[in-house]
Coordinates of C-alpha atoms and ligand atoms in Angstrom, one line a residue:
X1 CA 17.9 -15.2 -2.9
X2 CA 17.4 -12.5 -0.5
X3 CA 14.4 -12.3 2.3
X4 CA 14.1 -10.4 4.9
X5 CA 10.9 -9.7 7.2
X6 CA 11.4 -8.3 10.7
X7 CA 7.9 -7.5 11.9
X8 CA 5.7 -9.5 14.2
X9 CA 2.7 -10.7 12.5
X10 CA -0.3 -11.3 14.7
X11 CA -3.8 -12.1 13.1
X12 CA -7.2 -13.3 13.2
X13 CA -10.2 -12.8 14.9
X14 CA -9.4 -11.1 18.1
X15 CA -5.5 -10.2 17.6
X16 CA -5.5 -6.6 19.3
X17 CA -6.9 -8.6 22.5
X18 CA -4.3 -10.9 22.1
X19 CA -1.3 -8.4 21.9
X20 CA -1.6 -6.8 25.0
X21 CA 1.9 -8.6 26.2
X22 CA 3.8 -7.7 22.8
X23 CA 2.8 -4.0 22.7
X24 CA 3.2 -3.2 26.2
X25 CA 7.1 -4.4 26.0
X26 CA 7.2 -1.4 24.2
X27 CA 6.8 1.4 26.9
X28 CA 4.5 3.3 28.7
X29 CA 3.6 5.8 26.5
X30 CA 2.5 6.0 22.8
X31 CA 1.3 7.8 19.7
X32 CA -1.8 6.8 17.9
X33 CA -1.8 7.4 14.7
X34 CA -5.0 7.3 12.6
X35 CA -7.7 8.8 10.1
X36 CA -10.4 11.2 10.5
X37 CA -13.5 8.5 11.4
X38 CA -13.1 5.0 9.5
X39 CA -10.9 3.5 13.1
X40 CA -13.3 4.5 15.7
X41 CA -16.2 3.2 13.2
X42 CA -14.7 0.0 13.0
X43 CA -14.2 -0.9 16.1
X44 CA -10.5 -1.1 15.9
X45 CA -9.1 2.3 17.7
X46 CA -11.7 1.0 20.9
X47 CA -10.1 -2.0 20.8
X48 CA -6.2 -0.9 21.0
X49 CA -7.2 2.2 23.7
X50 CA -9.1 -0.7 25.7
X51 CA -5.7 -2.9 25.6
X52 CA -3.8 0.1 26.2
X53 CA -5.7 0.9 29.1
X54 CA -5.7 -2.7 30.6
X55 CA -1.5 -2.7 30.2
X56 CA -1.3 1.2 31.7
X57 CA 0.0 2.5 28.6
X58 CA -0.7 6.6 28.6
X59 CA -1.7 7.2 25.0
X60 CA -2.1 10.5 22.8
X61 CA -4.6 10.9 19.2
X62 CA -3.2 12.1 16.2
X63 CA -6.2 12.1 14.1
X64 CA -6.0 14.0 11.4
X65 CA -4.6 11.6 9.0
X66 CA -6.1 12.3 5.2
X67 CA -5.9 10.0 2.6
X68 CA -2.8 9.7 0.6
X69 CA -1.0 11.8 3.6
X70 CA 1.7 14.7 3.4
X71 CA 5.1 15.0 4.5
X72 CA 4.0 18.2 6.8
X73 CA 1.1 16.5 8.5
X74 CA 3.8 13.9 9.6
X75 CA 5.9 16.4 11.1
X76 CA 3.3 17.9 12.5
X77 CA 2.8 14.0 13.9
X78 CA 6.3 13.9 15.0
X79 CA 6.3 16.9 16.9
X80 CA 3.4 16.3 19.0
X81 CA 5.1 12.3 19.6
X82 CA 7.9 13.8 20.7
X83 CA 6.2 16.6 23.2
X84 CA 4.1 13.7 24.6
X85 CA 7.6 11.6 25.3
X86 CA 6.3 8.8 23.2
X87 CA 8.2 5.7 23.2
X88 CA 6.6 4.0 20.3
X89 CA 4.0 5.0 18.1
X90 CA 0.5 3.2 16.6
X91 CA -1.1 3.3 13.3
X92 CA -4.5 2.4 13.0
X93 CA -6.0 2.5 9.6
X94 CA -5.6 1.8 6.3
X95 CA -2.3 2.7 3.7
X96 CA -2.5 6.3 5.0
X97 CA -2.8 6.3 8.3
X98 CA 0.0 3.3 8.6
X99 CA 2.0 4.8 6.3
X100 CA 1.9 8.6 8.1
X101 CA 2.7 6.7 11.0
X102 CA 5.8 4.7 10.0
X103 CA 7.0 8.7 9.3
X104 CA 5.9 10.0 12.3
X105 CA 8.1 7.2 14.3
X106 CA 11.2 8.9 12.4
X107 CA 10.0 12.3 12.7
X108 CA 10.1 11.8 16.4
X109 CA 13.0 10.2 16.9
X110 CA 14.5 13.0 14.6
X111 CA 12.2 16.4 16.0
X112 CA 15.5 18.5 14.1
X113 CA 14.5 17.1 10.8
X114 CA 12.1 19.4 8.7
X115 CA 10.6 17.3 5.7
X116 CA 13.5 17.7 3.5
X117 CA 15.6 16.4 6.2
X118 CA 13.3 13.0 6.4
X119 CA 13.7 12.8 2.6
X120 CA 17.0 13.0 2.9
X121 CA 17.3 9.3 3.9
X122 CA 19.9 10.1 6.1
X123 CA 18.5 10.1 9.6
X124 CA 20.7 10.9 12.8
X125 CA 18.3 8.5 15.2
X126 CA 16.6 5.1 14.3
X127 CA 12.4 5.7 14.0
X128 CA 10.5 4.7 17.3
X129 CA 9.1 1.2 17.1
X130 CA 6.3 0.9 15.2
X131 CA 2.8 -1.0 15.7
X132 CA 0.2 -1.0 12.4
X133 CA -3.5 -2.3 13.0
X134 CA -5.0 -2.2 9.6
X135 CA -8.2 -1.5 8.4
X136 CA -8.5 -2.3 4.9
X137 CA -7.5 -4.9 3.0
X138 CA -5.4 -3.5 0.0
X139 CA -1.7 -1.6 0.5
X140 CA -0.1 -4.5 3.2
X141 CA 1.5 -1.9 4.3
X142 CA 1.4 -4.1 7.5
X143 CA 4.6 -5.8 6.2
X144 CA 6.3 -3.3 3.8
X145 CA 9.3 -1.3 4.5
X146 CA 7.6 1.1 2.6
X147 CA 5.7 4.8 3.7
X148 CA 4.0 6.7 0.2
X149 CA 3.8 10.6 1.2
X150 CA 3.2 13.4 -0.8
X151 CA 6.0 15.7 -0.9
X152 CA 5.1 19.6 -0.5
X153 CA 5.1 19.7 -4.4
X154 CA 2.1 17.5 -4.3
X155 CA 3.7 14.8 -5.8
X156 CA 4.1 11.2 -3.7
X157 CA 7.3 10.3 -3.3
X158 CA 8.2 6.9 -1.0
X159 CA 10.3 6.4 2.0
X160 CA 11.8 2.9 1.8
X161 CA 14.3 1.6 4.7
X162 CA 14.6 -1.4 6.4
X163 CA 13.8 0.5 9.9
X164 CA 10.5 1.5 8.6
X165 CA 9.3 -2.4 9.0
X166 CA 6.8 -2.4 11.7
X167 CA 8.5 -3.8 15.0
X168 CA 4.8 -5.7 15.3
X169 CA 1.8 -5.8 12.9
X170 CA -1.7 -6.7 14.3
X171 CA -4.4 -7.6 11.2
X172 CA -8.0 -8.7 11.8
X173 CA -10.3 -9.2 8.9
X174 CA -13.2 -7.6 10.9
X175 CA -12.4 -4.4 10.9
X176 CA -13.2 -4.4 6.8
X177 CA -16.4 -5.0 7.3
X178 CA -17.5 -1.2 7.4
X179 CA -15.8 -0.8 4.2
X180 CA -18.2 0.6 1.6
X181 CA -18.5 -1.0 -1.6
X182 CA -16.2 1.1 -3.9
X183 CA -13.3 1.2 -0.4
X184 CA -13.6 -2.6 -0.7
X185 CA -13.4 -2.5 -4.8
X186 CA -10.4 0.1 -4.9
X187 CA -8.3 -1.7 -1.9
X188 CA -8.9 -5.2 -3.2
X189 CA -7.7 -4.1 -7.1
X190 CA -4.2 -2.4 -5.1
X191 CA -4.1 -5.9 -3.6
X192 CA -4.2 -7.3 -7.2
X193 CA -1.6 -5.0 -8.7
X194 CA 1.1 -5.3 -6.0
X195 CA 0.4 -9.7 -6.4
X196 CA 0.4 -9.5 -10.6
X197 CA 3.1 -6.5 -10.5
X198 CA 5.5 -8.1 -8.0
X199 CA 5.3 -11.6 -10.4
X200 CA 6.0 -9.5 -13.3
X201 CA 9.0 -7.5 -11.9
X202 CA 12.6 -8.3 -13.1
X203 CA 13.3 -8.8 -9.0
X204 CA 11.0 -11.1 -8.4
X205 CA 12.4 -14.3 -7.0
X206 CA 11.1 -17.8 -6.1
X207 CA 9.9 -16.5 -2.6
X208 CA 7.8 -13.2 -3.8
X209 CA 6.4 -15.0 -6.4
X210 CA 5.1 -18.2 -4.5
X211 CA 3.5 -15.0 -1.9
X212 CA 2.6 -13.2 -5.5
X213 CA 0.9 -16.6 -6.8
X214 CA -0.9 -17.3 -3.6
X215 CA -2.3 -13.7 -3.1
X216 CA -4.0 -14.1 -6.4
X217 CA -5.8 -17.3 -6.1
X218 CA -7.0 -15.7 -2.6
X219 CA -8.4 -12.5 -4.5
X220 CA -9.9 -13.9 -7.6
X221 CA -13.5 -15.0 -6.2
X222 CA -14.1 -12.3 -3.6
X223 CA -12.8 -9.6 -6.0
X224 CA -15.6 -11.7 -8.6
X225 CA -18.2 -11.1 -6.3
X226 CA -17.5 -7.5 -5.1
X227 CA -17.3 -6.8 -9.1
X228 CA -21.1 -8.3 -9.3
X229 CA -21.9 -5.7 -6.5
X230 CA -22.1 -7.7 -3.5
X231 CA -20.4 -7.1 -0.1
X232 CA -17.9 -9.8 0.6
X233 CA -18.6 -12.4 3.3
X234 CA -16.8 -12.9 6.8
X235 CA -14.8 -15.7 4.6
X236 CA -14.5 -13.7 1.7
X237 CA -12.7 -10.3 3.9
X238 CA -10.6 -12.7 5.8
X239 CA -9.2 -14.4 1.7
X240 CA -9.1 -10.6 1.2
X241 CA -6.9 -9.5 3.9
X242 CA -4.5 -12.3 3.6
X243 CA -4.2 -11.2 0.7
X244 CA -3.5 -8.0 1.2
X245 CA -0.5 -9.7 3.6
X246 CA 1.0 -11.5 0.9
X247 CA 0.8 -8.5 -1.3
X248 CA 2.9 -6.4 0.6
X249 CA 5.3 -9.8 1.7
X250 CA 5.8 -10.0 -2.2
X251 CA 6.5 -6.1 -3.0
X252 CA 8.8 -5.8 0.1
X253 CA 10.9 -7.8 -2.2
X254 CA 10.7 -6.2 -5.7
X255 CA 8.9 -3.0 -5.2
X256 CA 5.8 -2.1 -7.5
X257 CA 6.3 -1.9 -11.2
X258 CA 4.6 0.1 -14.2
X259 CA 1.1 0.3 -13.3
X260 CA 1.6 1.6 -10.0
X261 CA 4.2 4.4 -11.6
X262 CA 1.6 5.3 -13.9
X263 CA -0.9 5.6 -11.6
X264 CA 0.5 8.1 -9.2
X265 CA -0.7 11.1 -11.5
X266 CA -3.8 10.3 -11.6
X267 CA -4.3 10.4 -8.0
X268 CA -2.3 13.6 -7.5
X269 CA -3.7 15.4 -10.2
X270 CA -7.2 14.1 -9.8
X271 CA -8.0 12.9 -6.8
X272 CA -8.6 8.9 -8.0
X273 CA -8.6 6.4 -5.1
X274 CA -4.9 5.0 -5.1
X275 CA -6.0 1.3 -6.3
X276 CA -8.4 2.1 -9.1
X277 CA -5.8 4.8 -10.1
X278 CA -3.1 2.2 -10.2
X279 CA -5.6 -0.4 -11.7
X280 CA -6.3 1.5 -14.8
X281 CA -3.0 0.4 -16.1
X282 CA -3.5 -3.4 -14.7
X283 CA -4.8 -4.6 -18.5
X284 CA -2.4 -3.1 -20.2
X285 CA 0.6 -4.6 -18.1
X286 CA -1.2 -8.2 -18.6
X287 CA -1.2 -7.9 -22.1
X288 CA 2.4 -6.5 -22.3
X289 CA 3.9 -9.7 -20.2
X290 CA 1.8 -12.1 -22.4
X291 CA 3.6 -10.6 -25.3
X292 CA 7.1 -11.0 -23.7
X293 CA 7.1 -14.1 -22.0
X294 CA 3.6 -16.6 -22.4
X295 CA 5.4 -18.7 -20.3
X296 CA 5.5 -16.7 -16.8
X297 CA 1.9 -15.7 -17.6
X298 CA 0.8 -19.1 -18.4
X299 CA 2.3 -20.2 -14.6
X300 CA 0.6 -17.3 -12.8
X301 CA -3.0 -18.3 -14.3
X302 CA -2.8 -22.1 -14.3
X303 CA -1.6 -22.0 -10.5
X304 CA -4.6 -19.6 -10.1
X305 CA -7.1 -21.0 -12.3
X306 CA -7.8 -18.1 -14.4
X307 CA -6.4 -17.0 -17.9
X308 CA -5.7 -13.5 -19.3
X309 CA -9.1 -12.6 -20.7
X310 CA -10.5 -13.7 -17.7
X311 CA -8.2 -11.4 -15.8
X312 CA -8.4 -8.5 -17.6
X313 CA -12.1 -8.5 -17.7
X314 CA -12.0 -8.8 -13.6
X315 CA -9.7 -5.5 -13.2
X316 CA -12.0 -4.0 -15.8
X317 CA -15.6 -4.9 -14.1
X318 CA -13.8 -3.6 -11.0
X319 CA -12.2 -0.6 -12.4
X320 CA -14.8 3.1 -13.1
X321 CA -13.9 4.6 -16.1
X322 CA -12.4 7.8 -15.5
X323 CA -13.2 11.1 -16.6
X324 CA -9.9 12.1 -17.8
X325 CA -8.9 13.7 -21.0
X326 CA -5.2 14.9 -21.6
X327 CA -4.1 16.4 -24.6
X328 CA -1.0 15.5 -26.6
X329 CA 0.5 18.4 -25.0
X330 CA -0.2 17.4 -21.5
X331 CA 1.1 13.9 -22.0
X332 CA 4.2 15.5 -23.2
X333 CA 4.8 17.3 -19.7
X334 CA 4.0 13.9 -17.6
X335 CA 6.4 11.9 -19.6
X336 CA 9.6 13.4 -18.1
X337 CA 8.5 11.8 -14.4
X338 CA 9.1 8.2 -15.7
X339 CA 12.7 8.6 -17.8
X340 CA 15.2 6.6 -15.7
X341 CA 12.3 5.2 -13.0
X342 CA 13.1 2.3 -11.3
X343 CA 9.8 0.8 -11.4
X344 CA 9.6 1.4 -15.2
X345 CA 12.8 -0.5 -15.6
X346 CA 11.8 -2.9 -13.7
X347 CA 8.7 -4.1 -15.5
X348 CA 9.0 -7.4 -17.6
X349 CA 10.5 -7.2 -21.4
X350 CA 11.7 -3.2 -21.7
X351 CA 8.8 -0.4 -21.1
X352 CA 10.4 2.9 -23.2
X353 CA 8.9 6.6 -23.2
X354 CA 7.6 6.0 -26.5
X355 CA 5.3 3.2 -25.5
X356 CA 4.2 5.5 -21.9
X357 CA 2.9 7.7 -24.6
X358 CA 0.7 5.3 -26.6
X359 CA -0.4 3.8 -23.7
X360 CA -1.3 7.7 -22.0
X361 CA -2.6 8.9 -26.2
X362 CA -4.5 5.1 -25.9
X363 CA -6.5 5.7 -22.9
X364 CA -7.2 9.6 -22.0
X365 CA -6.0 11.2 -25.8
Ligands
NAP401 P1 -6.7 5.0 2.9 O1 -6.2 6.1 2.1 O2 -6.0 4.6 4.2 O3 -8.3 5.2 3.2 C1 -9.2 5.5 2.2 C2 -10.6 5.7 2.8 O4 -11.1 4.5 3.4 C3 -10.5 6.8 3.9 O5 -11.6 7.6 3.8 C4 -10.6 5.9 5.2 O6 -11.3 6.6 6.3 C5 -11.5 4.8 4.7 N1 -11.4 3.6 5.5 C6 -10.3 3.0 6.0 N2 -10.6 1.8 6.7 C7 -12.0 1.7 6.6 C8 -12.9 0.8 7.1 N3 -12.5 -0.3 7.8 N4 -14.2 1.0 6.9 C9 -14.7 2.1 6.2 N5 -13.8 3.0 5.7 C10 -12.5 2.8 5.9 O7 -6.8 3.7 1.9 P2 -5.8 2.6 1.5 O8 -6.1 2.2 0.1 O9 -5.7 1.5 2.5 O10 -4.3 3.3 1.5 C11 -3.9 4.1 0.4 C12 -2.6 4.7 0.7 O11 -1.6 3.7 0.9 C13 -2.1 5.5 -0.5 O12 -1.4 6.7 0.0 C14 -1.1 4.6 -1.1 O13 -0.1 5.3 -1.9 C15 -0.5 3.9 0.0 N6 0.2 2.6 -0.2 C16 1.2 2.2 0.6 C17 1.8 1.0 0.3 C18 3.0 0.6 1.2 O14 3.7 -0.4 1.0 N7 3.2 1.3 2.3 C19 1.4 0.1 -0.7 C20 0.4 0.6 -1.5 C21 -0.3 1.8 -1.2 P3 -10.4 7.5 7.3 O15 -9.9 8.7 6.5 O16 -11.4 7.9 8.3 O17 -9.3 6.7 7.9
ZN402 ZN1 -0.7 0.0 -4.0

């Protein structure tokens, strides 16, 4: 087995207070990195300015973070970093704003690079340090090595290095609390897929699938109760958030698989929140691993106490039905995007273009 896991975790009620010490080792002077709103409303950027203020830490906004962030806006991130002499940089948000901020760091420790020289992968200087306050409880992008951008051809492409780990990760369940309904719904399903997708993925070893296991008996009764409408208690977003953790712990070992491959179009081409998107294909990978291996399935629910109609029917009463028609046509033009994917081989038992497809004809034919 292989594990690795270099970020700091700090968490629980009160954390940013608490890390005053750990970020201002650091340096003087930083980036924040965020969205347009949902970080001020939650208290969470008034808590880091506070600590940064207390420490003497000059700080700079980037604000203008949008969902499922582009490769130019990060530039744009890393030249401003850079200008300000930033020494490390500070996400606060959820998958985007982290994730815009774990390019950022390398944009600014690279200001030469234009955004085909970050995709390159091959990067003169090492990214900044980086320090991620989340805000929603889905991507765990808190303890990834992973940043999801879209390219300038509108597709989302990922960065994934080891220096993209967060140098220190600061999580506290309270700043969920504004999430609406449907933020809570979508976030918590992306929780589910990277915990069911990492079990099912031909990488997964003992270690991301005791974090995989775990993250779904945390879900189950929170996600049950935000599927029957209701907001999810202090107890319930604090189960959500760890879980959320353990997500990411597990895909920092095996990546996502095929529901998260497949899901990428649909929020590219039609603007579908990036965990419904991915959960649309959630059913269809549970009933594919129960028809290749009972077995694995049958340790997944027993350890969580569910079974696989029981599971299905949770992503589904979780899940909107989208509004999506392709024709056969159409399908046809999306298949070439997952011939020779990584994530596609990955997936239990063998996943071929034919059965991408059905499964596309099944659902939006
Ligand atoms: P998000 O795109 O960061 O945010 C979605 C919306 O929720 C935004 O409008 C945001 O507002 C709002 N929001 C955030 N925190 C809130 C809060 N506490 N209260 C109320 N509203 C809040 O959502 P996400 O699902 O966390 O992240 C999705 C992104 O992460 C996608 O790009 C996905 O591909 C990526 N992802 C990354 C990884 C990884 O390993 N790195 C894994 C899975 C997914 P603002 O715009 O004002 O911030
Ligand atoms: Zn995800």
């Amino acid at each position: 087995m292989d594990y690795y896991l270099p970020t700091r975790l700090v968490s629980g009620e009160g954390a940013v207070r608490r890390s005053g010490g750990l970020i201002a080792a650091f340096g003087k002077r930083c980036l924040i990195v965020t969205g347009g709103s949902a970080a001020k409303r939650c208290g969470a950027l008034g808590d880091i300015t506070a600590v940064l203020t207390e420490k003497g830490i000059e700080y700079s906004i980037f604000d203008s973070v949008k969902p499922n962030p582009d490769i130019e806006s990060c530039v744009r991130g890393g030249r401003l970093a850079h200008e300000f002499g930033a020494e490390f940089i500070i996400g606060v948000g959820g998958g985007s704003p982290m994730d815009a901020s774990k390019v950022i760091a390398l944009s600014a420790a690279n200001p030469e690079l234009d955004s085909v020289g970050l995709y390159s992968m091959n990067w003169p200087n090492a990214p900044l340090p980086i320090v991620l306050v989340g805000t929603t409880a889905g991507t765990g992008s808190e303890l990834t090595p992973v940043a999801v951008i879209t390219n300038t051809d509108g597709r989302k492409k990922s960065f994934r290095a080891e220096s993209l780990y967060a140098s220190l990760s600061i999580g506290d369940a309270r700043y969920t609390a504004s999430m609406p309904l449907s933020v809570t719904a979508s976030t918590g399903v992306d929780a589910l897929c990277h915990c069911v997708e990492s079990y099912f993925s031909k990488k997964a070893n003992d270690i991301s699938r005791a974090f995989a296991m775990r993250g779904v008996s945390l879900l189950l009764s929170p996600l049950s109760n935000v599927a029957a409408g209701n907001l999810p208690t202090a107890r319930e977003r604090e189960d959500l958030y760890n879980a959320s953790l353990l997500g990411g712990m597990a895909i920092s070992v095996t990546g996502t698989i095929m529901p998260h491959n497949l899901g990428y179009f649909l929020t590219e081409n039609y603007g579908v929140p990036h965990g419904f998107a991915c959960a649309q294909f959630l059913p269809t990978l549970l009933e594919h691993a129960w028809s290749c291996d009972n077995d694995r399935c049958d340790a997944l629910f027993s350890s969580c106490g569910t079974n696989l109609q029981e599971l299905k029917s949770l992503v589904l009463s979780l899940t909107p039905k989208l509004d999506v028609h392709l024709s056969a046509g159409e399908i046809e033009t999306l298949l070439p995007r997952w011939e020779n994917n990584n994530a596609i081989k990955n997936t239990i038992g063998n996943v071929d273009t034919a059965q991408i497809r059905d499964i596309l004809t099944g659902m939006f034919g």
